[in-house]
mmCIF file of C-alpha atoms and ligand atoms in Angstrom:
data_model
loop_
_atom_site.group_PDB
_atom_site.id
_atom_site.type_symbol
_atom_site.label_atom_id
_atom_site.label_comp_id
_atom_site.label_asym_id
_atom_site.label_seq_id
_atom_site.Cartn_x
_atom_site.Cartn_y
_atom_site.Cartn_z
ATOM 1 C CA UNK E 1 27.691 50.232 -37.621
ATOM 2 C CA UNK E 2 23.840 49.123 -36.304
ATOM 3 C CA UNK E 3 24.171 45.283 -35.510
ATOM 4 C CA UNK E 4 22.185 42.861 -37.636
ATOM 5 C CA UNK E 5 21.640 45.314 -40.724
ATOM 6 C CA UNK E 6 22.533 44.162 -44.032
ATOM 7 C CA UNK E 7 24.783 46.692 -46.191
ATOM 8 C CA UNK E 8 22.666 47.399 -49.352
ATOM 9 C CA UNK E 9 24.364 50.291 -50.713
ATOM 10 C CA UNK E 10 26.525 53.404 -50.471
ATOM 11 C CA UNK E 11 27.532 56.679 -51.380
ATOM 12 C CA UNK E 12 30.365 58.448 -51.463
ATOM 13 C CA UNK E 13 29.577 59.967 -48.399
ATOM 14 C CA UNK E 14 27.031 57.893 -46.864
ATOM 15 C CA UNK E 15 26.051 54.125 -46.313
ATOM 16 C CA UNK E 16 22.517 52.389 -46.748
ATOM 17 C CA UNK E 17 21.617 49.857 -44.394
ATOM 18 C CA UNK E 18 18.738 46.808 -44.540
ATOM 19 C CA UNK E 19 16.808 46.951 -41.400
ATOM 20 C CA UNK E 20 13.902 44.546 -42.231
ATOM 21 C CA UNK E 21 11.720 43.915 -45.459
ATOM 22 C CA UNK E 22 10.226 47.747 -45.634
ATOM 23 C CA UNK E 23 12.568 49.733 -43.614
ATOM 24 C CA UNK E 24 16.367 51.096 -44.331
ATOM 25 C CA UNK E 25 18.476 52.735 -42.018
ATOM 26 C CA UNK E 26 20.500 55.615 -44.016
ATOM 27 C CA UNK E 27 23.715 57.100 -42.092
ATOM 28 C CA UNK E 28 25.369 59.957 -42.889
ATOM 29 C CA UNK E 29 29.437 59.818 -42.821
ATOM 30 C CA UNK E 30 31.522 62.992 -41.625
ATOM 31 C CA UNK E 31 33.435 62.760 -44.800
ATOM 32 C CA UNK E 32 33.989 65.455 -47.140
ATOM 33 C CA UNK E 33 34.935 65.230 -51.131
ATOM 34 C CA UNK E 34 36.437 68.171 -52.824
ATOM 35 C CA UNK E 35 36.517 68.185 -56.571
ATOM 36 C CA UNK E 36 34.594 64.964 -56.611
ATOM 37 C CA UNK E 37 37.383 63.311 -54.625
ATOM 38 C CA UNK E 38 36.734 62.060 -50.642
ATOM 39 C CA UNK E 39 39.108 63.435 -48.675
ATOM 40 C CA UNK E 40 41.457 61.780 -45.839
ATOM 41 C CA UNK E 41 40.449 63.862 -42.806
ATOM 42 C CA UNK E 42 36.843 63.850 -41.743
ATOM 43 C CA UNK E 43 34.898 67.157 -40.788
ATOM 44 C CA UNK E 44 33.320 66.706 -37.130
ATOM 45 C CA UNK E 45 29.888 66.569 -37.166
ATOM 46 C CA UNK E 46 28.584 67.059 -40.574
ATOM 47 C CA UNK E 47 26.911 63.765 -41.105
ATOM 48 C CA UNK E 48 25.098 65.311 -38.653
ATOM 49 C CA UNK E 49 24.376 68.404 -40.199
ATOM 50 C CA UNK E 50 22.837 67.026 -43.182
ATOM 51 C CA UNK E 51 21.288 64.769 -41.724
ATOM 52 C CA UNK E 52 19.186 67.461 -39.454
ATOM 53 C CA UNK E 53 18.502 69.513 -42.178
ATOM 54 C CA UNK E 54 17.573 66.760 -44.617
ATOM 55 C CA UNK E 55 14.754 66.233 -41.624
ATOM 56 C CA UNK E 56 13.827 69.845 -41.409
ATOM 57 C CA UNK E 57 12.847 70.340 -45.250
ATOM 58 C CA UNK E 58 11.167 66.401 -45.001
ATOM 59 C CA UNK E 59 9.114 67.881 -42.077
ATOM 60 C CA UNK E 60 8.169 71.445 -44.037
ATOM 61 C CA UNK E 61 7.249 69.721 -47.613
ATOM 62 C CA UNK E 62 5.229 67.026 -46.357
ATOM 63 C CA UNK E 63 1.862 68.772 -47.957
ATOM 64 C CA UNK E 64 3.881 69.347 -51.111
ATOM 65 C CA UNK E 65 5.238 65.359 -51.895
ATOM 66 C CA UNK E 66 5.357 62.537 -49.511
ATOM 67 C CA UNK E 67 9.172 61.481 -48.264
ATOM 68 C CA UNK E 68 10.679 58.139 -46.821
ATOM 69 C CA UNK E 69 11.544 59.305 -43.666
ATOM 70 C CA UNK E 70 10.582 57.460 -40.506
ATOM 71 C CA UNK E 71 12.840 59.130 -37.612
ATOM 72 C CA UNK E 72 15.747 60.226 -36.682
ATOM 73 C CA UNK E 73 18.004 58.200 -34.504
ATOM 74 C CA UNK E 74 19.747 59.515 -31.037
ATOM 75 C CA UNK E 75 23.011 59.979 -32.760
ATOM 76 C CA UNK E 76 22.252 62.172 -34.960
ATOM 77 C CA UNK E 77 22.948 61.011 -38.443
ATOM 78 C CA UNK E 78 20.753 58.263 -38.805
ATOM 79 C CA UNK E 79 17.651 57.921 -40.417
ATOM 80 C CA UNK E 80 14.922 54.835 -40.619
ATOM 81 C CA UNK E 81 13.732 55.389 -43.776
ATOM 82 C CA UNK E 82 10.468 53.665 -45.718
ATOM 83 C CA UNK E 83 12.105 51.237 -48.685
ATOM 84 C CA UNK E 84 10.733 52.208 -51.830
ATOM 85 C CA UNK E 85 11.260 51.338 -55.592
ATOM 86 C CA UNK E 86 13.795 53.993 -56.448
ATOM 87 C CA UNK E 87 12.839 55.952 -59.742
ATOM 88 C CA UNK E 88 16.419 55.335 -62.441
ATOM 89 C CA UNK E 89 16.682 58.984 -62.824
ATOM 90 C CA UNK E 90 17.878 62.120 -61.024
ATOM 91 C CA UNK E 91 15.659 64.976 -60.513
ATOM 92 C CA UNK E 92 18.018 68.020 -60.608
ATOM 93 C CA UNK E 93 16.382 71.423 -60.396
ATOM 94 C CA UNK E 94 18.132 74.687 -61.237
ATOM 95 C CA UNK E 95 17.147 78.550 -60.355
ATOM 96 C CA UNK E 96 20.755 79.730 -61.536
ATOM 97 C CA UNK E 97 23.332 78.641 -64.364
ATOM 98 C CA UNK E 98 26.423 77.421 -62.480
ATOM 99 C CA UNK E 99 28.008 73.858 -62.873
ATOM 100 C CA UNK E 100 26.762 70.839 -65.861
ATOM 101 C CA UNK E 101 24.215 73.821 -66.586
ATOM 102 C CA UNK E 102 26.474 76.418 -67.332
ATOM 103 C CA UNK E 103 28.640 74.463 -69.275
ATOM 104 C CA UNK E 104 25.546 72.675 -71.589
ATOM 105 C CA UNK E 105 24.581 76.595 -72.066
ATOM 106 C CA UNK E 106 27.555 77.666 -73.254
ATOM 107 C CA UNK E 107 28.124 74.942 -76.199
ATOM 108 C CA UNK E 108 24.131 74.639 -77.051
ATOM 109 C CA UNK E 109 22.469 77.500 -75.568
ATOM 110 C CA UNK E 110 20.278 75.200 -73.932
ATOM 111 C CA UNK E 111 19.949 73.119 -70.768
ATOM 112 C CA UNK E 112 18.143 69.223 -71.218
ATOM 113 C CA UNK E 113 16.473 70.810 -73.903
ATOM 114 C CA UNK E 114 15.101 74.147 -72.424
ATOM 115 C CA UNK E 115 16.426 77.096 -74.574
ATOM 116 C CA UNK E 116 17.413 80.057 -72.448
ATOM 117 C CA UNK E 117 18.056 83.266 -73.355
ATOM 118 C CA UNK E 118 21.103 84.437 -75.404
ATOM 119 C CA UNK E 119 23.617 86.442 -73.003
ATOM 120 C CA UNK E 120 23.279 84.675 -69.976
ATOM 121 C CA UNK E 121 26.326 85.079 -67.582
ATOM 122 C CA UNK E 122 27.951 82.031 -65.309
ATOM 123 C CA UNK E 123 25.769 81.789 -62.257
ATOM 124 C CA UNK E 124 22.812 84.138 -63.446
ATOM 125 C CA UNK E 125 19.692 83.741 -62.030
ATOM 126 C CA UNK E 126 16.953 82.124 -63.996
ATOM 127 C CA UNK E 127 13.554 83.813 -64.397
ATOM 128 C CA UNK E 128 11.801 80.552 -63.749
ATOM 129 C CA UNK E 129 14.009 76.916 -62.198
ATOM 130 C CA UNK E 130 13.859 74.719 -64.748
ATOM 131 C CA UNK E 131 13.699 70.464 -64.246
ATOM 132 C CA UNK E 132 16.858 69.049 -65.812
ATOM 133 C CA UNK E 133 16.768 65.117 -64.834
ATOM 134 C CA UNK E 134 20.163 63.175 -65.414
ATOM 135 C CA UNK E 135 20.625 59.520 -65.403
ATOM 136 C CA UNK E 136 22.467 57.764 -62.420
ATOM 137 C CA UNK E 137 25.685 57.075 -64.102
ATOM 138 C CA UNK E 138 27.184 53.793 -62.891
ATOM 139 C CA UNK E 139 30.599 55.211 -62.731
ATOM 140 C CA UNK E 140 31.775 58.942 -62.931
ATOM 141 C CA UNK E 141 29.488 61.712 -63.200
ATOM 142 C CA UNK E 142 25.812 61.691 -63.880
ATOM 143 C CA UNK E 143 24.110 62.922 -67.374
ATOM 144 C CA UNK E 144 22.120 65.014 -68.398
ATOM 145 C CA UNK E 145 19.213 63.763 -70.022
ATOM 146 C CA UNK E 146 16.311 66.330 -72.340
ATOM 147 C CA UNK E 147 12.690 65.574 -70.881
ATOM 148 C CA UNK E 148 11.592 62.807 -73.893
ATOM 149 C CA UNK E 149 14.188 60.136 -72.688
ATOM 150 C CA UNK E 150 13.470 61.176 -68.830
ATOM 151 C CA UNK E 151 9.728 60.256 -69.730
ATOM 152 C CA UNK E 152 10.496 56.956 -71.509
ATOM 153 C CA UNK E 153 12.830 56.063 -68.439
ATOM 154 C CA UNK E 154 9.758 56.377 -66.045
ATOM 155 C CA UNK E 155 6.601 56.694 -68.230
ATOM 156 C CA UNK E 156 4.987 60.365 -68.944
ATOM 157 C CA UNK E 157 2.178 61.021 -66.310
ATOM 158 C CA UNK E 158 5.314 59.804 -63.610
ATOM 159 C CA UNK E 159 7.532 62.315 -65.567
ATOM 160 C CA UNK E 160 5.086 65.123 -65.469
ATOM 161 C CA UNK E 161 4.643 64.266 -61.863
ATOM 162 C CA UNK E 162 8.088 64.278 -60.394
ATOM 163 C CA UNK E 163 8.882 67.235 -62.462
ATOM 164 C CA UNK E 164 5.973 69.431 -60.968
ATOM 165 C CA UNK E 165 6.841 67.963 -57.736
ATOM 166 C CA UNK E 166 10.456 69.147 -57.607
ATOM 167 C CA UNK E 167 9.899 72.194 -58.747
ATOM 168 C CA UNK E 168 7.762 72.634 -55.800
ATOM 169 C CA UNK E 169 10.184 71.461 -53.711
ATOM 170 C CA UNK E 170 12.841 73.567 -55.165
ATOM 171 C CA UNK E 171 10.530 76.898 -55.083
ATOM 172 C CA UNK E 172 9.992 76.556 -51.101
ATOM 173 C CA UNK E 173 13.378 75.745 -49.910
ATOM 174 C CA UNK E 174 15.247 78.302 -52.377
ATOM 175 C CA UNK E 175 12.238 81.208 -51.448
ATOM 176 C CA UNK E 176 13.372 80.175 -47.431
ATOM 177 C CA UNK E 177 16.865 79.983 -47.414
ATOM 178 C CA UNK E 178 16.439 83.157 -49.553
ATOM 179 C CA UNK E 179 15.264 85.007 -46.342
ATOM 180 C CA UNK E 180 17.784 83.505 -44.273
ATOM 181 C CA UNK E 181 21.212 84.815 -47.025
ATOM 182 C CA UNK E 182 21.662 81.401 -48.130
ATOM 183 C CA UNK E 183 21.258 81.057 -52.128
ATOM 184 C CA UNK E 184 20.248 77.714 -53.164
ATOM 185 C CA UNK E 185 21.251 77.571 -56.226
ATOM 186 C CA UNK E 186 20.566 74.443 -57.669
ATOM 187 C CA UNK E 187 19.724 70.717 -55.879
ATOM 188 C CA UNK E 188 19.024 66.918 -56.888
ATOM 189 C CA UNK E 189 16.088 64.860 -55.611
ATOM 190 C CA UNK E 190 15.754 61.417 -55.704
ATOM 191 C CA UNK E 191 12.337 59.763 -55.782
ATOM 192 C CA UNK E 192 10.669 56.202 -55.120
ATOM 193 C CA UNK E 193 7.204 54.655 -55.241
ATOM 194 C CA UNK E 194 5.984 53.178 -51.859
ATOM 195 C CA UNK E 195 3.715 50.047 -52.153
ATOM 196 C CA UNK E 196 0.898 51.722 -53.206
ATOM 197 C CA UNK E 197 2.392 52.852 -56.601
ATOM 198 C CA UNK E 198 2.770 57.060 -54.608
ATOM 199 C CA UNK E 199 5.388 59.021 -55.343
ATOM 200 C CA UNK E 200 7.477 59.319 -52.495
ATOM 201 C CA UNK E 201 10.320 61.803 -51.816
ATOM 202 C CA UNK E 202 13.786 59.756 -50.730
ATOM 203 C CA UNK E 203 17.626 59.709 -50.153
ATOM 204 C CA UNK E 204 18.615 63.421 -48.526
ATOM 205 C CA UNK E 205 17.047 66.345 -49.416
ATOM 206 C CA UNK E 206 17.849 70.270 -49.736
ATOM 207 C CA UNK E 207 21.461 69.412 -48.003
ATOM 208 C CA UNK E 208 24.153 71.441 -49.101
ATOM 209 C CA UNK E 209 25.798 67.833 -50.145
ATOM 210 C CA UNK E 210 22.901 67.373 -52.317
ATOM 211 C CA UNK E 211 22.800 71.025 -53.653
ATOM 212 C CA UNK E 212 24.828 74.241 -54.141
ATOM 213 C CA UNK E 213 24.767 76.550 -51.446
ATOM 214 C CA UNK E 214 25.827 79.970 -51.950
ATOM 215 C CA UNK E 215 26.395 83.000 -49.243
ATOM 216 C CA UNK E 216 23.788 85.509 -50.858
ATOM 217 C CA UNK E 217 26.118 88.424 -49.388
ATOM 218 C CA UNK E 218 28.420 87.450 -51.981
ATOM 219 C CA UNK E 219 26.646 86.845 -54.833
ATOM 220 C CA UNK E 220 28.363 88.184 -58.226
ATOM 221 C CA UNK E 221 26.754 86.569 -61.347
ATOM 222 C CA UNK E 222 29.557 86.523 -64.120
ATOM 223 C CA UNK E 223 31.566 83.939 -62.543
ATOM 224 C CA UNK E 224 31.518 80.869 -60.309
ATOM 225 C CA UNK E 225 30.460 81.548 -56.788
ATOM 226 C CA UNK E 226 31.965 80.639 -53.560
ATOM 227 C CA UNK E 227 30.397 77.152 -52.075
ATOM 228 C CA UNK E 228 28.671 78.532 -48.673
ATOM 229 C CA UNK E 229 30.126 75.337 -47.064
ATOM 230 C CA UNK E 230 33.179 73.696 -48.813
ATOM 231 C CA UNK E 231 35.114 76.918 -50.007
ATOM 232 C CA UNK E 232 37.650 76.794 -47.092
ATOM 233 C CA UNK E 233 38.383 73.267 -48.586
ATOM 234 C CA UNK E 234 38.928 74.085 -51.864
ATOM 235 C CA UNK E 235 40.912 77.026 -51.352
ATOM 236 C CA UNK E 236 42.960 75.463 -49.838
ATOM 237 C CA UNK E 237 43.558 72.491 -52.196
ATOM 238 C CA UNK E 238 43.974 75.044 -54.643
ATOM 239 C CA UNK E 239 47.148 76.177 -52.316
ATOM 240 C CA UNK E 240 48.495 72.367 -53.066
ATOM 241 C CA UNK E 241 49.144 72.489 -56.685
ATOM 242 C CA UNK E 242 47.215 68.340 -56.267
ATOM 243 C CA UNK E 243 46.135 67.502 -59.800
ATOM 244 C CA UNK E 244 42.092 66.502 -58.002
ATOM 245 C CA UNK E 245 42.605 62.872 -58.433
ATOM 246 C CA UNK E 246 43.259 59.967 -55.967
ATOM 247 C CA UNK E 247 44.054 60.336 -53.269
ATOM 248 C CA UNK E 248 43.403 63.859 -51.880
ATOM 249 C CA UNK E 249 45.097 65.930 -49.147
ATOM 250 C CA UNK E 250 44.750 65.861 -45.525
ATOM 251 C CA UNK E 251 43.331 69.171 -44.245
ATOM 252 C CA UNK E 252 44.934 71.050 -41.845
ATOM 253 C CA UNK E 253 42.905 71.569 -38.499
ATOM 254 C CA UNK E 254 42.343 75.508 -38.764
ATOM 255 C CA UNK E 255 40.922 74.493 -42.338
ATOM 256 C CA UNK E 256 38.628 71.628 -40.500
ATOM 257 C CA UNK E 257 37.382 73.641 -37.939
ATOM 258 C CA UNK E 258 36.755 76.574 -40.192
ATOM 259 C CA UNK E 259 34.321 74.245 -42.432
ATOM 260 C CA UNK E 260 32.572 72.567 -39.418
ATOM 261 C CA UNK E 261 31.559 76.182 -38.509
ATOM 262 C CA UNK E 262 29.933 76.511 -41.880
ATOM 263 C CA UNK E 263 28.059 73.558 -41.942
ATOM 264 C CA UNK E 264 26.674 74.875 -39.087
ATOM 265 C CA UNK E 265 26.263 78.005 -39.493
ATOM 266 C CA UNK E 266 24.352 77.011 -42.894
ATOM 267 C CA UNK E 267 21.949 73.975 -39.968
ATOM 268 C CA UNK E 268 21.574 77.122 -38.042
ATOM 269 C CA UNK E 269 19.936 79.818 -40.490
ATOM 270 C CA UNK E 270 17.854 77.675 -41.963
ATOM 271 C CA UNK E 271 16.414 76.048 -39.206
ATOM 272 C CA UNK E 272 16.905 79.181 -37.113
ATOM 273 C CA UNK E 273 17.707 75.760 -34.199
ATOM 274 C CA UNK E 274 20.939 75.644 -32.281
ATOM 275 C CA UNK E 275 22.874 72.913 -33.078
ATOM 276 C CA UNK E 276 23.749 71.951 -29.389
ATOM 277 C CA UNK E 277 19.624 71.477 -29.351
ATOM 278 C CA UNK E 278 19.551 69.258 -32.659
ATOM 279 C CA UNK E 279 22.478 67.161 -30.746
ATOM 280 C CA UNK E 280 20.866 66.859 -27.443
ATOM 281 C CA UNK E 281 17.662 66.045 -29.681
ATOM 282 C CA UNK E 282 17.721 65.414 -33.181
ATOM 283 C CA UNK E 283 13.538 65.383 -33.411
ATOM 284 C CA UNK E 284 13.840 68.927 -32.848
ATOM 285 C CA UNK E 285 14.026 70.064 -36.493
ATOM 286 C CA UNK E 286 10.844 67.737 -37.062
ATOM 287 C CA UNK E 287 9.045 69.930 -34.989
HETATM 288 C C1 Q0N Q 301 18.020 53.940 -52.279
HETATM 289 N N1 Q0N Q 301 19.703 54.943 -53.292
HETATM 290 C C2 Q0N Q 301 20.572 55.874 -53.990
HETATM 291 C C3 Q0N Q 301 22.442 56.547 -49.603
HETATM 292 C C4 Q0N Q 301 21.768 57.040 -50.862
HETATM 293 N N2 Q0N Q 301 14.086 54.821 -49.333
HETATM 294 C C5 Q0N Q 301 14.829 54.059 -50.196
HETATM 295 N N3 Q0N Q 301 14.356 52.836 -50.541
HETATM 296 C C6 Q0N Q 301 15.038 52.052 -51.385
HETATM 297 N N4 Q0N Q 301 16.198 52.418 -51.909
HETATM 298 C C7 Q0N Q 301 16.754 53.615 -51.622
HETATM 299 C C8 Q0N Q 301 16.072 54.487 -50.729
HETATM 300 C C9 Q0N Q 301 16.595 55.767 -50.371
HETATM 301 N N5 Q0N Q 301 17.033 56.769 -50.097
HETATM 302 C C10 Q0N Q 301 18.515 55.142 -52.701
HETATM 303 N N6 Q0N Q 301 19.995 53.663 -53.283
HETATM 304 C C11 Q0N Q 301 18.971 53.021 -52.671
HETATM 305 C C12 Q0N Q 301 21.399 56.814 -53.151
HETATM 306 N N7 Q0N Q 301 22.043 56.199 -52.007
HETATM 307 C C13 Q0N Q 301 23.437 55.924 -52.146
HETATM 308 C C14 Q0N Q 301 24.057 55.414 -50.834
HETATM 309 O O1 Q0N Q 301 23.796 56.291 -49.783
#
């Protein structure tokens, strides 16, 4: 824990950290949740992973939005981070129908108000990513909200700006990956405005924590997919019979090690970096 920080916040996953007036020091944990649960045993290292590819797609997008990041620390998964006034909503974007999407589709046809096409399978591809804000839900799961009550939330030209903006965002990290046989299939941004009233980029970004990852080798629209990183996980909570609530399973160490490999295995196509080099020197993948 850094000395002399006050705790302001945290995630299931991570912890947010006071460092003076403008600056916040965010640290990413090695803990894993399945099914929305956090799980007892820790995977090695993937704090560490996100936290290196959260700064690769900050250092790409730059040109397209602004973002709170300062530096990376030595260790790895730290990051001094610009304190903003956090925007109340989240800014999901989807390029396929798989999770809260799928399921809205299914009863309405329609996802936070956009009306897609009839016959649309689980998981399809959509011919253009559509912006489906939620609200942060104070407990339990977030919600999705249609585009008016997003704008009142924030005010329109802000609306119409953070929407444009994560699409953006969305477009050039799904097009990359894309090339590199990682589907991104869907991911959640979370924006502030910096002193001067600027829209500024925030929390992670493009992580596979943050977004759904799929191997594009084994993409088969007409059901769920396999989660590029957490699938060795699941399957084998599924192997439990545990009903998903508190508290989850420990995970065996063949089932650790094999998920560590994806995480970096996912750090390592997309940044086309060695982890080793991101370890000896996390400002590598700012490069
Ligand atoms: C902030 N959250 C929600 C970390 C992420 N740059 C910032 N300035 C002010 N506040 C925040 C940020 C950022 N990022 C973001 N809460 C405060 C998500 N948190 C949850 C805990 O872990």
């Amino acid at each position: 824990m850094p000395e002399a920080a006050l705790h302001v916040g945290s995630g299931k996953v991570r912890e947010l950290y006071a460092l003076d007036d403008d600056r916040l020091l965010l640290v990413a944990s090695d803990r894993i949740s399945t099914f929305d649960v956090v799980l007892p045993t820790e995977i090695p290292d993937k704090g560490r992973v996100l936290t290196g590819l959260s700064g690769f797609w900050f250092a790409r997008t730059r040109e397209i939005c602004a973002n709170h990041l300062l530096s990376l620390r030595p260790d790895g998964r730290s990051t001094e981070c610009r304190r903003l006034e956090m925007l109340p909503i989240e800014c999901v974007v989807r390029g396929y129908l798989s999770g809260s999407g799928w399921k809205d589709y299914n009863a309405t046809g329609a996802v936070c108000g956009h009306t897609l096409p009839a016959g649309l399978t689980e998981s399809a591809e959509l011919a253009e990513p559509i912006f489906t804000p939620a609200t942060k839900a104070t407990t339990g799961h977030d919600e999705n909200i249609d585009d008016e009550r997003a704008a009142e939330l924030v005010g329109k030209s802000l609306y119409d700006e953070v929407a444009g903006v994560s699409i953006a965002l969305y477009r050039f990290a799904a097009e990359d990956a894309r090339a590199r046989g990682i589907i991104i299939a869907d991911t959640k941004f979370e924006f502030g405005l910096d002193e001067e009233n600027r829209l500024v980029l925030g929390d992670e970004a493009l992580t596979p924590d943050s977004s759904r990852f799929w191997p594009a080798d084994d993409y088969r629209p007409g059901g769920a997919q396999p989660s590029f990183d957490k699938q060795y996980a699941r399957d084998y909570c599924e192997t439990l019979g545990w009903d998903k609530t508190e508290p989850g399973p420990e995970l065996p160490a063949d089932v650790v090690a094999g998920t560590r490999a994806r995480y970096v295995e996912a750090f390592e196509r997309l940044t086309e970096i060695a982890f080793d080099d991101y370890l000896a020197n996390p400002s590598v993948v700012l490069a």
